[in-house]
PDB file of C-alpha atoms (C1' of nucleotides) in Angstrom:
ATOM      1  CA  UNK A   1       1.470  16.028 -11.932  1.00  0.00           C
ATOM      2  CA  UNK A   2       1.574  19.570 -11.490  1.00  0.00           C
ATOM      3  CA  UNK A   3       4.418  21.535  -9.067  1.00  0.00           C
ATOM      4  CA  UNK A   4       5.597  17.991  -7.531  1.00  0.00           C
ATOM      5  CA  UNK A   5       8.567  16.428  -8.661  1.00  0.00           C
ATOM      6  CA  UNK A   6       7.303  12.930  -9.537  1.00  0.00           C
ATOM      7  CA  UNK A   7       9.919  10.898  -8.499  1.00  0.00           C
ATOM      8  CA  UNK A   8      10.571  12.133  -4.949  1.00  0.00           C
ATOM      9  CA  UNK A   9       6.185  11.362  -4.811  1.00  0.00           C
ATOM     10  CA  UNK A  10       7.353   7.863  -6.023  1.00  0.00           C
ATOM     11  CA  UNK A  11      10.473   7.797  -3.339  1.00  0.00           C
ATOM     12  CA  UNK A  12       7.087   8.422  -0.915  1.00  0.00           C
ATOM     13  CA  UNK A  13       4.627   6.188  -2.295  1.00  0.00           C
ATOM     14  CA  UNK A  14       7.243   3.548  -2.080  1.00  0.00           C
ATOM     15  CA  UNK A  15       7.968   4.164   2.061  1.00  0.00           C
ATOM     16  CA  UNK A  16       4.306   4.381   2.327  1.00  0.00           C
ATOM     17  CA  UNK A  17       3.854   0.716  -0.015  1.00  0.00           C
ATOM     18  CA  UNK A  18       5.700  -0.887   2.384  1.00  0.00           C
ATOM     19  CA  UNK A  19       4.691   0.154   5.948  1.00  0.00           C
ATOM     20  CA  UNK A  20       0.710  -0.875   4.347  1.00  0.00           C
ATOM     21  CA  UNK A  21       0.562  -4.081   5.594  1.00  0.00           C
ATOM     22  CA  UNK A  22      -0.732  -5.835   8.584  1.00  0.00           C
ATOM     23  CA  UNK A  23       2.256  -8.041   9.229  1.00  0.00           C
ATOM     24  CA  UNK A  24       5.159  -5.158   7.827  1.00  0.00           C
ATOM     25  CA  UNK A  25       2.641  -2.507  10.255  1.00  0.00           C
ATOM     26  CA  UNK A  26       3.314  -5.158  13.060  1.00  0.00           C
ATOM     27  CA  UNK A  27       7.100  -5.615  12.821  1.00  0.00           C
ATOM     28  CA  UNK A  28       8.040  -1.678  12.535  1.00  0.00           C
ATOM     29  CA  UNK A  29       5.530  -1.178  15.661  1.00  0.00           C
ATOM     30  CA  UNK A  30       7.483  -4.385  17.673  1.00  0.00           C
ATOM     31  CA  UNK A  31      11.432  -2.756  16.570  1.00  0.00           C
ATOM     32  CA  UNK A  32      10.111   0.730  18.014  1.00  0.00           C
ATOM     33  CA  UNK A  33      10.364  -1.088  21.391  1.00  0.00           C
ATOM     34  CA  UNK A  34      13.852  -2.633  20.363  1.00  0.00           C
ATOM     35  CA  UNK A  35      15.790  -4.583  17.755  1.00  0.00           C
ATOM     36  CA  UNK A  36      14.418  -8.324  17.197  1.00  0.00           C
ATOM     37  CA  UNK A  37      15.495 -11.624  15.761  1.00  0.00           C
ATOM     38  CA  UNK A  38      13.427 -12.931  12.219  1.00  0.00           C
ATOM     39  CA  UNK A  39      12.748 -15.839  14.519  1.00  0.00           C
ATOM     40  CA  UNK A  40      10.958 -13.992  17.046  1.00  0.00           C
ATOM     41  CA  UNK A  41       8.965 -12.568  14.308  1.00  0.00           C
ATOM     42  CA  UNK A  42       8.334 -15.802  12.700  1.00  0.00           C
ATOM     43  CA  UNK A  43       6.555 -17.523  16.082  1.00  0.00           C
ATOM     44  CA  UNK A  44       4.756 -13.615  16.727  1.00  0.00           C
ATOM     45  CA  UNK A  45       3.264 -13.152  13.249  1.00  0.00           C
ATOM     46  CA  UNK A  46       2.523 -17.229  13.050  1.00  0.00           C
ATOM     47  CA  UNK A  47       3.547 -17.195   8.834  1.00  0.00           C
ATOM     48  CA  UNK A  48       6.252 -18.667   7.354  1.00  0.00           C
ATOM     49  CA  UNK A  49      10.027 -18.032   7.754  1.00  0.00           C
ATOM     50  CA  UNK A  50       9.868 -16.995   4.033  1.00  0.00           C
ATOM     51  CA  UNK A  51       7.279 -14.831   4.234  1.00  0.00           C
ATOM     52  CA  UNK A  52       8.703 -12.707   7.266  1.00  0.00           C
ATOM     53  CA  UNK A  53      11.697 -12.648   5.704  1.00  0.00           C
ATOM     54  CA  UNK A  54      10.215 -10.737   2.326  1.00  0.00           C
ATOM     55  CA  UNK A  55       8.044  -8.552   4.665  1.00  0.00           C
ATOM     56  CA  UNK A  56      11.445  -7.400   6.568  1.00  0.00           C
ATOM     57  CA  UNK A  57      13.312  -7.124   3.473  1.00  0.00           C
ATOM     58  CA  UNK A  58      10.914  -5.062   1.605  1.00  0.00           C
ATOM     59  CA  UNK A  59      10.856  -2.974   4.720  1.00  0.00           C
ATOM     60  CA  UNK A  60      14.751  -2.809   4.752  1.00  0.00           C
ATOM     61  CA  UNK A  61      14.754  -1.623   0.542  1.00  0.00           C
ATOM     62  CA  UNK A  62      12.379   1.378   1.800  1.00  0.00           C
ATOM     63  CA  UNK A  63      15.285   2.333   3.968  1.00  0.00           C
ATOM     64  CA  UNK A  64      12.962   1.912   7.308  1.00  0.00           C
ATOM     65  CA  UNK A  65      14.844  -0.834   9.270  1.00  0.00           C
ATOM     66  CA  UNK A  66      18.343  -1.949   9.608  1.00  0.00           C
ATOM     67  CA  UNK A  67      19.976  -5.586   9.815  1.00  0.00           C
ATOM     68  CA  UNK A  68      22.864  -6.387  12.103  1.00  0.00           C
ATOM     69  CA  UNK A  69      23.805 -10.171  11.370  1.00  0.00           C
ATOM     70  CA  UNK A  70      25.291 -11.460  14.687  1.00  0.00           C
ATOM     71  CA  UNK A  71      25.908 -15.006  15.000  1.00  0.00           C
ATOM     72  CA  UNK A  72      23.539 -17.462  13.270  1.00  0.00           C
ATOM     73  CA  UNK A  73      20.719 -14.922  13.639  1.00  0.00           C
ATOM     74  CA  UNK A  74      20.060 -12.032  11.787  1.00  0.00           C
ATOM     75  CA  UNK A  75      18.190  -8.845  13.823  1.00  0.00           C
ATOM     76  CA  UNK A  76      16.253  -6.045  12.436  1.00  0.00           C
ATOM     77  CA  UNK A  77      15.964  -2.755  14.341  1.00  0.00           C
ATOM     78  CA  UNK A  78      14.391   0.378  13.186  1.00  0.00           C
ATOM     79  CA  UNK A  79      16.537   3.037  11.360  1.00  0.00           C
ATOM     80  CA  UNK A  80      14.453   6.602  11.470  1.00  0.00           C
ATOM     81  CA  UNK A  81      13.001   7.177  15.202  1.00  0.00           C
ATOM     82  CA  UNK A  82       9.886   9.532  13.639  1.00  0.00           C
ATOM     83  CA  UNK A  83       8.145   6.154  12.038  1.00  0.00           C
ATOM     84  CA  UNK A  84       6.569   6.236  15.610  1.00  0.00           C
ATOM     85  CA  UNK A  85       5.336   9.595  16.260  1.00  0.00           C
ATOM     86  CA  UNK A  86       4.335   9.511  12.419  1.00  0.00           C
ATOM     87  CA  UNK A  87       2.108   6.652  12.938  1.00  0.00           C
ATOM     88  CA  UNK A  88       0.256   8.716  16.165  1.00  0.00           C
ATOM     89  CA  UNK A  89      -0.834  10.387  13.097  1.00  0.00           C
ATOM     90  CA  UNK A  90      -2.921   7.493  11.912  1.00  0.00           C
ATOM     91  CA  UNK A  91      -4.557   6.666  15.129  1.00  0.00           C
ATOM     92  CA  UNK A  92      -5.625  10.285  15.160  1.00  0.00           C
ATOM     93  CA  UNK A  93      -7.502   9.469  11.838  1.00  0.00           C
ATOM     94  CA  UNK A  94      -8.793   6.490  13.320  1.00  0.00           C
ATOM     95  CA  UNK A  95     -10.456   7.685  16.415  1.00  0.00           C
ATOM     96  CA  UNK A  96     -11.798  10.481  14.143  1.00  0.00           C
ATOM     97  CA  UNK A  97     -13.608   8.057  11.855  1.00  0.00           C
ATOM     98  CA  UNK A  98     -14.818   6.197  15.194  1.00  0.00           C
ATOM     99  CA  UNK A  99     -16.370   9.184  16.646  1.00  0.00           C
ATOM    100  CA  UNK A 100     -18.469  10.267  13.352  1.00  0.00           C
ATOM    101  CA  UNK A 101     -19.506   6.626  13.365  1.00  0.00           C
ATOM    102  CA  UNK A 102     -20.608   6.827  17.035  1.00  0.00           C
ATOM    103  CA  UNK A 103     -21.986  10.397  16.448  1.00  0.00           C
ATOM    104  CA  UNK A 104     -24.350   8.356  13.721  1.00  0.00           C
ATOM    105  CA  UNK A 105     -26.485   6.902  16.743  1.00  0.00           C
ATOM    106  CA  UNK A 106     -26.790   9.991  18.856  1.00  0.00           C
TER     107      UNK A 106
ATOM    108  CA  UNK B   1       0.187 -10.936  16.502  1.00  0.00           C
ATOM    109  CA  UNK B   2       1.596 -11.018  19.860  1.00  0.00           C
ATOM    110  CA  UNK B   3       0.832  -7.694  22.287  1.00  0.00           C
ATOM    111  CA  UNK B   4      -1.325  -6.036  19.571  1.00  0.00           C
ATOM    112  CA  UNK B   5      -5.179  -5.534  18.864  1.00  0.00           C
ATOM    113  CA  UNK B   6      -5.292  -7.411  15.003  1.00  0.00           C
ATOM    114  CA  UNK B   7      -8.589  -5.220  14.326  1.00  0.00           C
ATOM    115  CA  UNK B   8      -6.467  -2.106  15.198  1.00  0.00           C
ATOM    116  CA  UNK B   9      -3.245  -3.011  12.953  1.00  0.00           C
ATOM    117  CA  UNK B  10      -5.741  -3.752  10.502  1.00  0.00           C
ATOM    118  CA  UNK B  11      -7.266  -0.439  10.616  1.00  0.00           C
ATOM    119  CA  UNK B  12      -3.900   1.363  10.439  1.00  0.00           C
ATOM    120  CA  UNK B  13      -2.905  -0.528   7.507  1.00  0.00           C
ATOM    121  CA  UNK B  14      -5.949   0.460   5.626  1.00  0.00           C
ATOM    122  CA  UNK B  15      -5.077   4.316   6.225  1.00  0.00           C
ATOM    123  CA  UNK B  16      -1.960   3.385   4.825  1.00  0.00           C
ATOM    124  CA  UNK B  17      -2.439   1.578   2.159  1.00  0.00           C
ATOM    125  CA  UNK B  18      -4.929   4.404   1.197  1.00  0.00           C
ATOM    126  CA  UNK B  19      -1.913   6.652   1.177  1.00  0.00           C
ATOM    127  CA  UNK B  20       0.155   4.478  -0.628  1.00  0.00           C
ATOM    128  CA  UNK B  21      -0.164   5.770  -3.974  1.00  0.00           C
ATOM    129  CA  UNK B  22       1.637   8.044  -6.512  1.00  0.00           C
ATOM    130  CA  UNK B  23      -1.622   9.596  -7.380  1.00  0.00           C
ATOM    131  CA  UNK B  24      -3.406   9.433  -4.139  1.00  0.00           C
ATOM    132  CA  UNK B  25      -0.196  10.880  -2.731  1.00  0.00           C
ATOM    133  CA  UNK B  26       0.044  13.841  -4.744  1.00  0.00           C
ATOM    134  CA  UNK B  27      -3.781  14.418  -3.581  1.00  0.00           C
ATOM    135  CA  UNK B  28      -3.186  14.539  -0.638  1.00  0.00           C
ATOM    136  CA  UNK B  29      -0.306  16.581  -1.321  1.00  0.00           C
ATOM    137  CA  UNK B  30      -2.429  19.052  -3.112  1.00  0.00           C
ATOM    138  CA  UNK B  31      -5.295  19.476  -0.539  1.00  0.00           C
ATOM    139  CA  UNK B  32      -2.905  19.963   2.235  1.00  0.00           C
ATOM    140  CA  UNK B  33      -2.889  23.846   0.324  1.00  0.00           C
ATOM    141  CA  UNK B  34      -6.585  23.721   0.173  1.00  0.00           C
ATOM    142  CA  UNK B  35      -9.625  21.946  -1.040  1.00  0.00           C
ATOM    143  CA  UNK B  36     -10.203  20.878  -4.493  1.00  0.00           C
ATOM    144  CA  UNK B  37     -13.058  19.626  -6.931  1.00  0.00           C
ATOM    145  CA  UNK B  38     -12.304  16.018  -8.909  1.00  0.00           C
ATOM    146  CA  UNK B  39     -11.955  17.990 -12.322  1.00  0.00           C
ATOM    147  CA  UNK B  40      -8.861  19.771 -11.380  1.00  0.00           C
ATOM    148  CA  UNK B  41      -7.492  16.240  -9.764  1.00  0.00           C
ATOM    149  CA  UNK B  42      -8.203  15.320 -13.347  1.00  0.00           C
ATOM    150  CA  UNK B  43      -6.749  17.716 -15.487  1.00  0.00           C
ATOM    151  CA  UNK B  44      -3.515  17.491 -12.936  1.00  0.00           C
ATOM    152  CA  UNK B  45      -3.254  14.130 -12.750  1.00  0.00           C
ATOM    153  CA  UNK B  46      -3.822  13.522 -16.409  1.00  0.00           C
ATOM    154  CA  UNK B  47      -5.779  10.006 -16.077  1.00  0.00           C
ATOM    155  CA  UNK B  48      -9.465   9.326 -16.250  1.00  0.00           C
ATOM    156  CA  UNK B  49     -12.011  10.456 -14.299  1.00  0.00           C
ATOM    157  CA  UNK B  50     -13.324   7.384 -13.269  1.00  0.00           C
ATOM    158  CA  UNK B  51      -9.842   6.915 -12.299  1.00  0.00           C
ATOM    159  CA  UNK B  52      -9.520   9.853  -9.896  1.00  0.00           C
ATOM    160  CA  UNK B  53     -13.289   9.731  -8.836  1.00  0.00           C
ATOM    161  CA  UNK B  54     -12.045   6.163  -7.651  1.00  0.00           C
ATOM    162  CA  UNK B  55      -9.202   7.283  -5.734  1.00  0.00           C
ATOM    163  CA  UNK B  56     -10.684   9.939  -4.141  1.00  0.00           C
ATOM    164  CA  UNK B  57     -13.297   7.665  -2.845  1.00  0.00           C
ATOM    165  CA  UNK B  58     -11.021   5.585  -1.368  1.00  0.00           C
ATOM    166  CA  UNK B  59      -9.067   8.143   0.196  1.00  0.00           C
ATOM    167  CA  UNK B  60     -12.452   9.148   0.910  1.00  0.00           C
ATOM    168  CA  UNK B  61     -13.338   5.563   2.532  1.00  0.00           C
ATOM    169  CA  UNK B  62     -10.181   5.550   5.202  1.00  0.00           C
ATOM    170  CA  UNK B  63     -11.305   8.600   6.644  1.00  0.00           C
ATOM    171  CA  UNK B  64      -8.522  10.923   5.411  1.00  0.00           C
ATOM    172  CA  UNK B  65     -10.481  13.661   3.051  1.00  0.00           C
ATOM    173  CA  UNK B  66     -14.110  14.884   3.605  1.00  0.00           C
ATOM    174  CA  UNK B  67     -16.591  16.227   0.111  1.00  0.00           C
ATOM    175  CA  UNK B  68     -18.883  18.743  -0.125  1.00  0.00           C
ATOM    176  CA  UNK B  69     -20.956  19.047  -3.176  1.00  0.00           C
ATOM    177  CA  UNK B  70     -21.716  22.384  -4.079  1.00  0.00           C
ATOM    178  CA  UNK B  71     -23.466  22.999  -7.690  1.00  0.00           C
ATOM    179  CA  UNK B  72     -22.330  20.359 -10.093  1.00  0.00           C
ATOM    180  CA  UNK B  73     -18.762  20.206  -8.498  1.00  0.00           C
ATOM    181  CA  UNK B  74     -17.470  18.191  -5.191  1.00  0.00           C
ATOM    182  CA  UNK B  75     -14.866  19.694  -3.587  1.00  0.00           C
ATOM    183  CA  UNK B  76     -12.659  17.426  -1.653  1.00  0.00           C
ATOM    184  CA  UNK B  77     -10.580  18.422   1.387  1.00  0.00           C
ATOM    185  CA  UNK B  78      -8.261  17.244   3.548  1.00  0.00           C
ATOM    186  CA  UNK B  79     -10.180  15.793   7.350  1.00  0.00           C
ATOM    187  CA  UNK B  80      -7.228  15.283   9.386  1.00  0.00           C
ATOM    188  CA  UNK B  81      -4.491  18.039   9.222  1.00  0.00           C
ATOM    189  CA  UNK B  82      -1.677  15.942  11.047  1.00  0.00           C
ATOM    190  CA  UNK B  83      -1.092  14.154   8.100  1.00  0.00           C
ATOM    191  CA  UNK B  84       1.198  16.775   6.689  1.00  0.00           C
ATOM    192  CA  UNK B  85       3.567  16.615   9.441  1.00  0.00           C
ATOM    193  CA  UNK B  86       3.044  12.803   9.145  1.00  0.00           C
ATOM    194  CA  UNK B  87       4.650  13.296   5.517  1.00  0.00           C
ATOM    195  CA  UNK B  88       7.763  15.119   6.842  1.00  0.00           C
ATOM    196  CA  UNK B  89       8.677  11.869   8.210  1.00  0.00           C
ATOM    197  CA  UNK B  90       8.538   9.629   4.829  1.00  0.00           C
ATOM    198  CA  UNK B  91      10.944  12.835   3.414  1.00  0.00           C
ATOM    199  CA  UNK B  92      13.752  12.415   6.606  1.00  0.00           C
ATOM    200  CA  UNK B  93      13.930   8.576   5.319  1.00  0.00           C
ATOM    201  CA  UNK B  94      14.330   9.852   2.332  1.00  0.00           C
ATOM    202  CA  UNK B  95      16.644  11.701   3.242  1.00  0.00           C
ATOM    203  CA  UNK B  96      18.174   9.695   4.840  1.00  0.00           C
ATOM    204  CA  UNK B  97      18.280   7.103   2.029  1.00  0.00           C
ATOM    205  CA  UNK B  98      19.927   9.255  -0.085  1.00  0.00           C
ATOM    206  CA  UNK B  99      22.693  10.536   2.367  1.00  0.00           C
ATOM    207  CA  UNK B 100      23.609   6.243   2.492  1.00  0.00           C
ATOM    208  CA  UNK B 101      23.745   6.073  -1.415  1.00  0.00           C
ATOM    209  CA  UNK B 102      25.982   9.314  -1.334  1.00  0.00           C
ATOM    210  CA  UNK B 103      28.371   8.270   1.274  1.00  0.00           C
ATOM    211  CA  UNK B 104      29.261   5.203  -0.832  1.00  0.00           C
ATOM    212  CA  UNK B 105      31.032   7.430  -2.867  1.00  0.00           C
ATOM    213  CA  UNK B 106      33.019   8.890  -0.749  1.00  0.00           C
TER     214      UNK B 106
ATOM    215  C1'  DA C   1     -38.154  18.571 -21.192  1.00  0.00           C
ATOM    216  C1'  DT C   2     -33.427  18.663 -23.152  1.00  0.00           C
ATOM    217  C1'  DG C   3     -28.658  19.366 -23.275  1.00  0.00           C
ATOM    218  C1'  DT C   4     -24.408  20.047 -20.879  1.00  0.00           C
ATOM    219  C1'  DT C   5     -21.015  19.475 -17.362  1.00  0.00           C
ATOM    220  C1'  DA C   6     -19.348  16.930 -13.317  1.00  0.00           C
ATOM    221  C1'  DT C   7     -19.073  12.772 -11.081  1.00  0.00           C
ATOM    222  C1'  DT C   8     -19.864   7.912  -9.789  1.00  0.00           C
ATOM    223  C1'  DT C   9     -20.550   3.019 -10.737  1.00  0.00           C
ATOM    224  C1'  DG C  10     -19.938  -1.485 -13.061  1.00  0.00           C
ATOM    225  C1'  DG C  11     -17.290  -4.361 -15.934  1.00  0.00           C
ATOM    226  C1'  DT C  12     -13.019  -6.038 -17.809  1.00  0.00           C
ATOM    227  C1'  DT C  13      -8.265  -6.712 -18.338  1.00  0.00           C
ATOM    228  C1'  DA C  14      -3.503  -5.953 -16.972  1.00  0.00           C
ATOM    229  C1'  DT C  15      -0.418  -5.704 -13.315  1.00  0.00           C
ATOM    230  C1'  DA C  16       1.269  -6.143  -8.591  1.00  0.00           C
ATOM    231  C1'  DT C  17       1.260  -8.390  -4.031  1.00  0.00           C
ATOM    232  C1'  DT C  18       1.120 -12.037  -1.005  1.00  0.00           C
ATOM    233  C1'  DA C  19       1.769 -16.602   0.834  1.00  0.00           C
ATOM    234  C1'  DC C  20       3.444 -20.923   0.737  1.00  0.00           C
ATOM    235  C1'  DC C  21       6.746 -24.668  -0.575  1.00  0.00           C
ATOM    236  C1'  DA C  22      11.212 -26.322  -1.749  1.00  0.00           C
ATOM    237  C1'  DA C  23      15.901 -25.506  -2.325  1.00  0.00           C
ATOM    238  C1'  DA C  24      20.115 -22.691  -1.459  1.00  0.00           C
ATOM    239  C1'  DT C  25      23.192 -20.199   1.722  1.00  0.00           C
ATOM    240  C1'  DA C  26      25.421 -18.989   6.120  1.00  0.00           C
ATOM    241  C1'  DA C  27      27.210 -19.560  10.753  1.00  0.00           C
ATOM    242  C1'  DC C  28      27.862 -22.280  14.493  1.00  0.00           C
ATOM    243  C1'  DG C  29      28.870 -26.489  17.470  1.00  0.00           C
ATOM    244  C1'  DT C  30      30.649 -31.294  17.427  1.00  0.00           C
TER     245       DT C  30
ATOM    246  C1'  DA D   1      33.676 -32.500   7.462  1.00  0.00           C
ATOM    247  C1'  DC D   2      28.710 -32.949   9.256  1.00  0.00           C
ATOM    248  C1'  DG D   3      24.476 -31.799  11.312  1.00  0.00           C
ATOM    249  C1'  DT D   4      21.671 -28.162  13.098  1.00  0.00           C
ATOM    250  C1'  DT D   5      19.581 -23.707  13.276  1.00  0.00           C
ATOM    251  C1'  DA D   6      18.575 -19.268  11.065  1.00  0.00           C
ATOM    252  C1'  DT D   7      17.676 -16.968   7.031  1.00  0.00           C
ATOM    253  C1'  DT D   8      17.227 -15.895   2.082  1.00  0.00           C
ATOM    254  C1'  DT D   9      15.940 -16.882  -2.670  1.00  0.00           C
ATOM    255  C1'  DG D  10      13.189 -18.701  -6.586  1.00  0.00           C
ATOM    256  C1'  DG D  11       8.964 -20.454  -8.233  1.00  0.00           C
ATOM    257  C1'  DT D  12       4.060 -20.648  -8.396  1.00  0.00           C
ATOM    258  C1'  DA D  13      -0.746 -19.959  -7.486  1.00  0.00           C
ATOM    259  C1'  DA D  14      -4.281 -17.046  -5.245  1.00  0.00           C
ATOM    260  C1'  DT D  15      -5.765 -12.588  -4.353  1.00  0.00           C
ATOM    261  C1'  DA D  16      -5.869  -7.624  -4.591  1.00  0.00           C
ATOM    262  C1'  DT D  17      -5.160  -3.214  -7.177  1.00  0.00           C
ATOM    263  C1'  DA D  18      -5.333  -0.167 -10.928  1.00  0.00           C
ATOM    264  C1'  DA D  19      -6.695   1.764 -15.267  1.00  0.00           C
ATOM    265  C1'  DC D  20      -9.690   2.335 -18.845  1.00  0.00           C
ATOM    266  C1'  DC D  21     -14.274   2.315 -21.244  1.00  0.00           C
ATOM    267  C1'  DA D  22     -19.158   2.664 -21.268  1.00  0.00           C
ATOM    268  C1'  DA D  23     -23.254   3.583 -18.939  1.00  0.00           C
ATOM    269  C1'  DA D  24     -25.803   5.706 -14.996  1.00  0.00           C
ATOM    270  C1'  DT D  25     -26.744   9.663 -11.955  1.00  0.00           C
ATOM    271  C1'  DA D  26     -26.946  14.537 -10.460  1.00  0.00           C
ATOM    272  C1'  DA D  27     -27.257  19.468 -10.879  1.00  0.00           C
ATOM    273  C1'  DC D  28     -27.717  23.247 -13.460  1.00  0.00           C
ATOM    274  C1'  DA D  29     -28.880  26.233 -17.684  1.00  0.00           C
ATOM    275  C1'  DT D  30     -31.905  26.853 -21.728  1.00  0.00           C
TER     276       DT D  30
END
DNA sequence: ATGTTATTTGGTTATATTACCAAATAACGT
DNA sequence: ACGTTATTTGGTAATATAACCAAATAACAT
């Protein structure tokens, strides 16, 4: 790849790997409103303890959440503020492909 | 998913996921400086260009480039331009990433 | 019409992700 | 120490992604 250094476009790919998915997508949009139990997530996202577990610790390797163990239960909380404003981004893109579909049936 | 529209997560995750690759990353990357046909993507990327041609069209498919064929070339381009400063945040966790590995040094 | 360049599409195989289950670990209350 | 609750880890099967090759399509030049 020309002019990039390829692994800080890995370092990228990697962040971007793990907030591109539903449930991981769901979790990082619940912690911007405040840190949260696995449990909660468990009964919100209706799969199994296991498989919340993996989605917050894949999230936690890409350095986007945080863990604070406190008692018997274990709560994740988001580490870099910008995720939030970064994903405005994405709903920009959204309601752009909306309006070229409406525009279709003008 | 508690709170949240499942069609919308969905949709997010899809722009994502689009974005979640080393190759369709540097794209990206690129056009952000300025449109570009597939055969430069090509030669750049050094893979094949049913390769590119396939990434381009998914980048295509989440709504995040736009083509415009002129001669025998397509030039791609980038559709939404908030997507760069939607990149500066993946590089401050980064950032931030490394400044944790570093302090465990110290 | 034919050849050339640029690109897309279809098929196949290799690799990566995801989800669940079962078992292991950890912290707490009794 | 023992049971209970919360969470992680390992294994496995299903599904999704990615890369390449070969063939199809498109536009232009001869």
């Amino acid at each position: 790849m020309k002019d990039v250094n390829p692994a800080l476009v890995e370092a990228k790919a990697k962040i971007l790997k793990a907030l591109a998915h539903q449930t991981r997508l769901y979790i990082v949009e619940e912690l911007a409103k405040g840190e949260k139990c696995v449990c909660e997530f468990v009964e919100e996202v209706g799969a199994d303890f296991s498989t919340v577990s993996k989605h917050l610790s894949l999230l936690k390797e890409a350095g986007i959440v945080q863990v604070d163990k406190r008692g018997q239960k274990v709560f994740y909380s988001l580490k870099v503020p910008c995720i939030i404003n970064f994903l405005d981004c994405i709903e920009a893109i959204i309601k752009s492909n909306l309006e070229e579909q409406n525009s279709m049936f003008k």
